[in-house]
Amino acid sequence: MSFRFKALLILMIFVLNMLHASDTLWDRPYTPTTEPPLHDKFDYFSETESLECNGMFSPTSCVFRARTDAHLGWVIFILVITFFLMAGLIGDNPDRADPYGGGISLSEKAKERINQRPIQWIKALIVFAAALLLVQYVRADLTDKRFDFSDHLVTIKKGGTDQLLETIPFQTIAALELMKYKTKEYMHCEVNLRLKAGKRIHLYAGKDKILCTSAAIELSEKLGIGVEKLIYSGGVVYGKETQETL
């Protein structure tokens, strides 16, 4: 058998395998479902990064990490309000110029009144602590989901921390969901876990179905489990692409 023939045979096997992999998910139609999506609508990015596998420090794992900038607008808003509240409780500098007086300094009587005003340190610290708790509450839904192929476990931790929230053995996973949430004005895709006990766990959401589909294929191959390709349209009927009638 010549070298060229062997190379051609290997190439044909590779192409057939790729076509088979493509047929298993990319070209499979979505199945209508009455189960709602696990992720809310979002304008730009969801709060989870796309799938990262075989990293330098974790060669036997795949992970969906929480986005570090998720809910950044709310966090900045909380911190700005906290700054002004604390500034009012701690007090003002009586030697500064009156901003409404065209550069004219405050009178000695006004300075004395400001100096006699007690600094409310305890209330300021309470406001600061409350702001930290509020930021933690806003970011409480951010989680890292790691698939460890050496321990055969899915670990869910608070985003960016080592605080363990849930551990899921691989053998309890029934299937992966590749779900499309679609209305007339909006669409996003999701990758979710479906456990044998019936529970569903959200992994990743994105407006680009390519990233979601690629993640579902990669996890399906590594876990050796199937993917359910579902669509939820909230009662809206579409055309020939999916033929869903919910």
Tab-separated table of C-alpha atoms in Angstrom:
chain	number	residue	atom	x	y	z
A	1	MET	CA	0.000	0.000	0.000
A	2	SER	CA	1.579	3.259	-1.141
A	3	PHE	CA	2.131	6.241	1.123
A	4	ARG	CA	-0.261	8.387	-0.922
A	5	PHE	CA	-3.026	5.814	-0.629
A	6	LYS	CA	-2.512	5.553	3.136
A	7	ALA	CA	-2.607	9.345	3.482
A	8	LEU	CA	-5.790	9.509	1.366
A	9	LEU	CA	-7.390	6.755	3.459
A	10	ILE	CA	-6.531	8.545	6.719
A	11	LEU	CA	-7.913	11.802	5.328
A	12	MET	CA	-11.165	10.090	4.285
A	13	ILE	CA	-11.580	8.547	7.748
A	14	PHE	CA	-10.944	11.936	9.368
A	15	VAL	CA	-13.480	13.682	7.105
A	16	LEU	CA	-16.097	10.983	7.729
A	17	ASN	CA	-15.596	11.290	11.475
A	18	MET	CA	-15.975	15.067	11.251
A	19	LEU	CA	-19.131	14.692	9.181
A	20	HIS	CA	-20.512	12.213	11.696
A	21	ALA	CA	-19.725	14.594	14.565
A	22	SER	CA	-21.344	17.428	12.636
A	23	ASP	CA	-24.454	15.369	11.943
A	24	THR	CA	-24.873	14.517	15.614
A	25	LEU	CA	-25.574	18.079	16.681
A	26	TRP	CA	-24.915	20.913	14.219
A	27	ASP	CA	-27.490	19.722	11.703
A	28	ARG	CA	-29.947	18.151	14.125
A	29	PRO	CA	-33.259	20.045	14.389
A	30	TYR	CA	-34.388	21.556	17.688
A	31	THR	CA	-37.106	19.702	19.592
A	32	PRO	CA	-39.901	21.843	21.078
A	33	THR	CA	-40.088	21.862	24.866
A	34	THR	CA	-42.366	23.344	27.479
A	35	GLU	CA	-39.496	23.618	29.978
A	36	PRO	CA	-38.395	27.261	30.257
A	37	PRO	CA	-34.788	28.435	29.905
A	38	LEU	CA	-32.663	28.611	33.051
A	39	HIS	CA	-31.129	31.999	32.217
A	40	ASP	CA	-32.836	35.378	32.091
A	41	LYS	CA	-32.773	37.667	29.080
A	42	PHE	CA	-29.668	39.839	28.762
A	43	ASP	CA	-28.615	42.720	26.520
A	44	TYR	CA	-24.976	41.987	25.692
A	45	PHE	CA	-23.121	39.273	27.611
A	46	SER	CA	-24.280	36.722	30.140
A	47	GLU	CA	-22.445	36.435	33.463
A	48	THR	CA	-20.440	33.343	32.439
A	49	GLU	CA	-17.375	32.974	30.224
A	50	SER	CA	-17.396	30.391	27.432
A	51	LEU	CA	-15.962	26.909	27.973
A	52	GLU	CA	-12.245	26.627	28.722
A	53	CYS	CA	-10.661	23.162	28.522
A	54	ASN	CA	-7.234	21.652	29.148
A	55	GLY	CA	-5.670	24.726	30.706
A	56	MET	CA	-2.036	24.839	31.753
A	57	PHE	CA	-2.846	24.436	35.449
A	58	SER	CA	-5.846	22.105	35.006
A	59	PRO	CA	-5.087	19.771	32.072
A	60	THR	CA	-7.858	17.312	33.019
A	61	SER	CA	-10.714	19.756	33.457
A	62	CYS	CA	-13.103	22.048	31.642
A	63	VAL	CA	-14.589	25.120	33.291
A	64	PHE	CA	-17.208	27.803	32.762
A	65	ARG	CA	-15.855	30.750	34.765
A	66	ALA	CA	-17.904	33.653	36.059
A	67	ARG	CA	-17.252	36.931	34.257
A	68	THR	CA	-15.222	39.270	36.452
A	69	ASP	CA	-17.080	42.312	35.086
A	70	ALA	CA	-20.571	40.889	35.528
A	71	HIS	CA	-22.956	43.299	37.287
A	72	LEU	CA	-20.214	45.951	37.138
A	73	GLY	CA	-22.739	48.753	36.661
A	74	TRP	CA	-24.609	47.857	39.847
A	75	VAL	CA	-21.350	47.529	41.805
A	76	ILE	CA	-20.159	50.991	40.694
A	77	PHE	CA	-23.564	52.495	41.530
A	78	ILE	CA	-23.487	51.009	45.045
A	79	LEU	CA	-19.929	52.236	45.670
A	80	VAL	CA	-20.690	55.796	44.468
A	81	ILE	CA	-23.758	56.074	46.725
A	82	THR	CA	-21.706	54.654	49.606
A	83	PHE	CA	-18.971	57.265	49.075
A	84	PHE	CA	-21.397	60.186	49.316
A	85	LEU	CA	-23.161	58.729	52.352
A	86	MET	CA	-19.869	58.162	54.181
A	87	ALA	CA	-18.606	61.639	53.238
A	88	GLY	CA	-21.714	63.154	54.784
A	89	LEU	CA	-21.315	61.130	57.979
A	90	ILE	CA	-17.590	61.764	58.414
A	91	GLY	CA	-17.922	65.506	57.855
A	92	ASP	CA	-16.616	68.359	55.715
A	93	ASN	CA	-13.382	70.353	55.682
A	94	PRO	CA	-14.180	73.838	57.111
A	95	ASP	CA	-11.056	75.412	55.575
A	96	ARG	CA	-12.097	74.764	52.004
A	97	ALA	CA	-13.653	77.527	49.907
A	98	ASP	CA	-17.416	77.637	49.576
A	99	PRO	CA	-18.112	76.152	46.112
A	100	TYR	CA	-21.191	78.367	45.768
A	101	GLY	CA	-19.458	81.524	46.998
A	102	GLY	CA	-17.171	82.244	44.036
A	103	GLY	CA	-14.033	81.191	45.924
A	104	ILE	CA	-14.914	83.081	49.138
A	105	SER	CA	-13.938	81.162	52.297
A	106	LEU	CA	-16.492	80.211	54.908
A	107	SER	CA	-17.019	82.500	57.852
A	108	GLU	CA	-15.452	81.696	61.213
A	109	LYS	CA	-18.907	81.015	62.627
A	110	ALA	CA	-19.669	78.493	59.858
A	111	LYS	CA	-16.273	76.853	60.371
A	112	GLU	CA	-16.901	76.552	64.102
A	113	ARG	CA	-20.305	74.985	63.445
A	114	ILE	CA	-18.749	72.391	61.135
A	115	ASN	CA	-15.943	71.638	63.592
A	116	GLN	CA	-18.431	71.090	66.409
A	117	ARG	CA	-20.402	68.592	64.340
A	118	PRO	CA	-19.462	65.099	65.611
A	119	ILE	CA	-17.897	62.613	63.189
A	120	GLN	CA	-20.248	59.642	62.988
A	121	TRP	CA	-17.659	56.889	62.568
A	122	ILE	CA	-19.940	54.063	63.670
A	123	LYS	CA	-22.672	54.979	61.177
A	124	ALA	CA	-20.050	55.386	58.435
A	125	LEU	CA	-18.673	51.902	59.148
A	126	ILE	CA	-22.201	50.490	59.151
A	127	VAL	CA	-22.836	52.068	55.743
A	128	PHE	CA	-19.536	50.617	54.436
A	129	ALA	CA	-20.328	47.137	55.760
A	130	ALA	CA	-23.849	47.310	54.310
A	131	ALA	CA	-22.369	48.277	50.912
A	132	LEU	CA	-20.034	45.261	50.972
A	133	LEU	CA	-22.927	42.946	51.818
A	134	LEU	CA	-25.015	44.474	49.032
A	135	VAL	CA	-22.197	43.939	46.515
A	136	GLN	CA	-21.906	40.312	47.629
A	137	TYR	CA	-25.663	39.913	47.233
A	138	VAL	CA	-25.583	41.360	43.707
A	139	ARG	CA	-22.767	38.971	42.748
A	140	ALA	CA	-24.197	35.968	44.613
A	141	ASP	CA	-25.425	34.274	41.422
A	142	LEU	CA	-21.941	34.247	39.855
A	143	THR	CA	-20.506	30.728	39.919
A	144	ASP	CA	-17.638	28.755	38.413
A	145	LYS	CA	-18.642	25.325	37.052
A	146	ARG	CA	-15.718	22.906	36.666
A	147	PHE	CA	-15.788	19.444	35.078
A	148	ASP	CA	-12.947	17.419	36.616
A	149	PHE	CA	-12.245	14.357	34.471
A	150	SER	CA	-9.793	12.864	36.972
A	151	ASP	CA	-12.282	12.864	39.872
A	152	HIS	CA	-15.369	12.502	37.610
A	153	LEU	CA	-17.071	15.390	39.372
A	154	VAL	CA	-18.731	18.667	38.480
A	155	THR	CA	-17.936	21.254	41.153
A	156	ILE	CA	-19.889	24.502	41.416
A	157	LYS	CA	-18.154	27.262	43.397
A	158	LYS	CA	-18.843	30.914	44.099
A	159	GLY	CA	-17.326	32.958	41.290
A	160	GLY	CA	-13.611	33.615	41.784
A	161	THR	CA	-13.466	31.837	45.158
A	162	ASP	CA	-12.894	28.347	46.568
A	163	GLN	CA	-16.265	28.281	48.360
A	164	LEU	CA	-17.887	25.022	47.275
A	165	LEU	CA	-21.625	25.240	46.604
A	166	GLU	CA	-22.412	21.871	45.022
A	167	THR	CA	-20.707	18.661	43.867
A	168	ILE	CA	-22.236	16.546	41.095
A	169	PRO	CA	-20.848	13.065	40.210
A	170	PHE	CA	-20.658	12.367	36.476
A	171	GLN	CA	-22.793	9.218	36.873
A	172	THR	CA	-25.773	11.314	38.000
A	173	ILE	CA	-25.835	13.291	34.722
A	174	ALA	CA	-28.533	12.120	32.316
A	175	ALA	CA	-27.832	14.495	29.417
A	176	LEU	CA	-26.638	17.895	28.313
A	177	GLU	CA	-29.148	20.441	27.063
A	178	LEU	CA	-28.446	22.732	24.139
A	179	MET	CA	-31.418	25.058	24.465
A	180	LYS	CA	-32.496	27.938	22.268
A	181	TYR	CA	-34.721	30.559	23.890
A	182	LYS	CA	-36.420	32.458	21.105
A	183	THR	CA	-39.176	35.035	20.775
A	184	LYS	CA	-39.998	37.402	17.923
A	185	GLU	CA	-37.672	40.071	19.337
A	186	TYR	CA	-35.060	38.093	21.266
A	187	MET	CA	-32.869	34.979	21.173
A	188	HIS	CA	-30.148	33.346	23.243
A	189	CYS	CA	-28.767	29.820	23.542
A	190	GLU	CA	-27.945	27.866	26.697
A	191	VAL	CA	-25.927	24.848	27.748
A	192	ASN	CA	-27.494	23.120	30.755
A	193	LEU	CA	-27.079	19.893	32.704
A	194	ARG	CA	-30.003	17.527	33.125
A	195	LEU	CA	-29.542	15.136	36.056
A	196	LYS	CA	-31.090	11.678	36.330
A	197	ALA	CA	-33.141	12.919	39.294
A	198	GLY	CA	-34.793	15.453	36.957
A	199	LYS	CA	-32.977	18.559	38.185
A	200	ARG	CA	-31.615	21.002	35.592
A	201	ILE	CA	-28.488	23.101	36.214
A	202	HIS	CA	-27.471	26.105	34.119
A	203	LEU	CA	-23.907	26.153	32.755
A	204	TYR	CA	-23.607	28.872	30.084
A	205	ALA	CA	-25.692	31.256	27.989
A	206	GLY	CA	-24.722	33.230	24.916
A	207	LYS	CA	-26.247	35.056	21.995
A	208	ASP	CA	-23.851	33.226	19.676
A	209	LYS	CA	-25.114	29.672	19.160
A	210	ILE	CA	-21.715	28.605	17.773
A	211	LEU	CA	-20.006	28.858	21.165
A	212	CYS	CA	-22.871	27.052	22.903
A	213	THR	CA	-22.959	24.266	20.320
A	214	SER	CA	-19.170	23.812	20.401
A	215	ALA	CA	-19.215	23.595	24.196
A	216	ALA	CA	-22.030	21.026	24.120
A	217	ILE	CA	-20.159	18.891	21.575
A	218	GLU	CA	-16.884	19.015	23.514
A	219	LEU	CA	-18.499	18.140	26.829
A	220	SER	CA	-20.589	15.403	25.224
A	221	GLU	CA	-17.464	13.747	23.804
A	222	LYS	CA	-15.506	14.045	27.061
A	223	LEU	CA	-18.375	12.868	29.289
A	224	GLY	CA	-19.703	10.226	26.936
A	225	ILE	CA	-23.293	11.453	27.288
A	226	GLY	CA	-25.818	12.713	24.766
A	227	VAL	CA	-27.117	16.193	24.034
A	228	GLU	CA	-30.778	17.164	23.929
A	229	LYS	CA	-31.301	19.982	21.436
A	230	LEU	CA	-34.345	21.896	22.666
A	231	ILE	CA	-36.159	25.098	21.809
A	232	TYR	CA	-38.492	27.117	24.015
A	233	SER	CA	-40.477	29.830	22.283
A	234	GLY	CA	-43.123	30.733	24.826
A	235	GLY	CA	-46.015	29.831	22.561
A	236	VAL	CA	-44.696	31.546	19.407
A	237	VAL	CA	-44.821	29.416	16.266
A	238	TYR	CA	-41.983	29.783	13.748
A	239	GLY	CA	-41.298	28.546	10.263
A	240	LYS	CA	-39.617	25.546	8.699
A	241	GLU	CA	-36.303	25.890	10.543
A	242	THR	CA	-37.525	24.250	13.744
A	243	GLN	CA	-41.261	23.642	13.173
A	244	GLU	CA	-41.943	24.101	16.878
A	245	THR	CA	-45.553	24.449	18.037
A	246	LEU	CA	-45.652	25.066	21.765
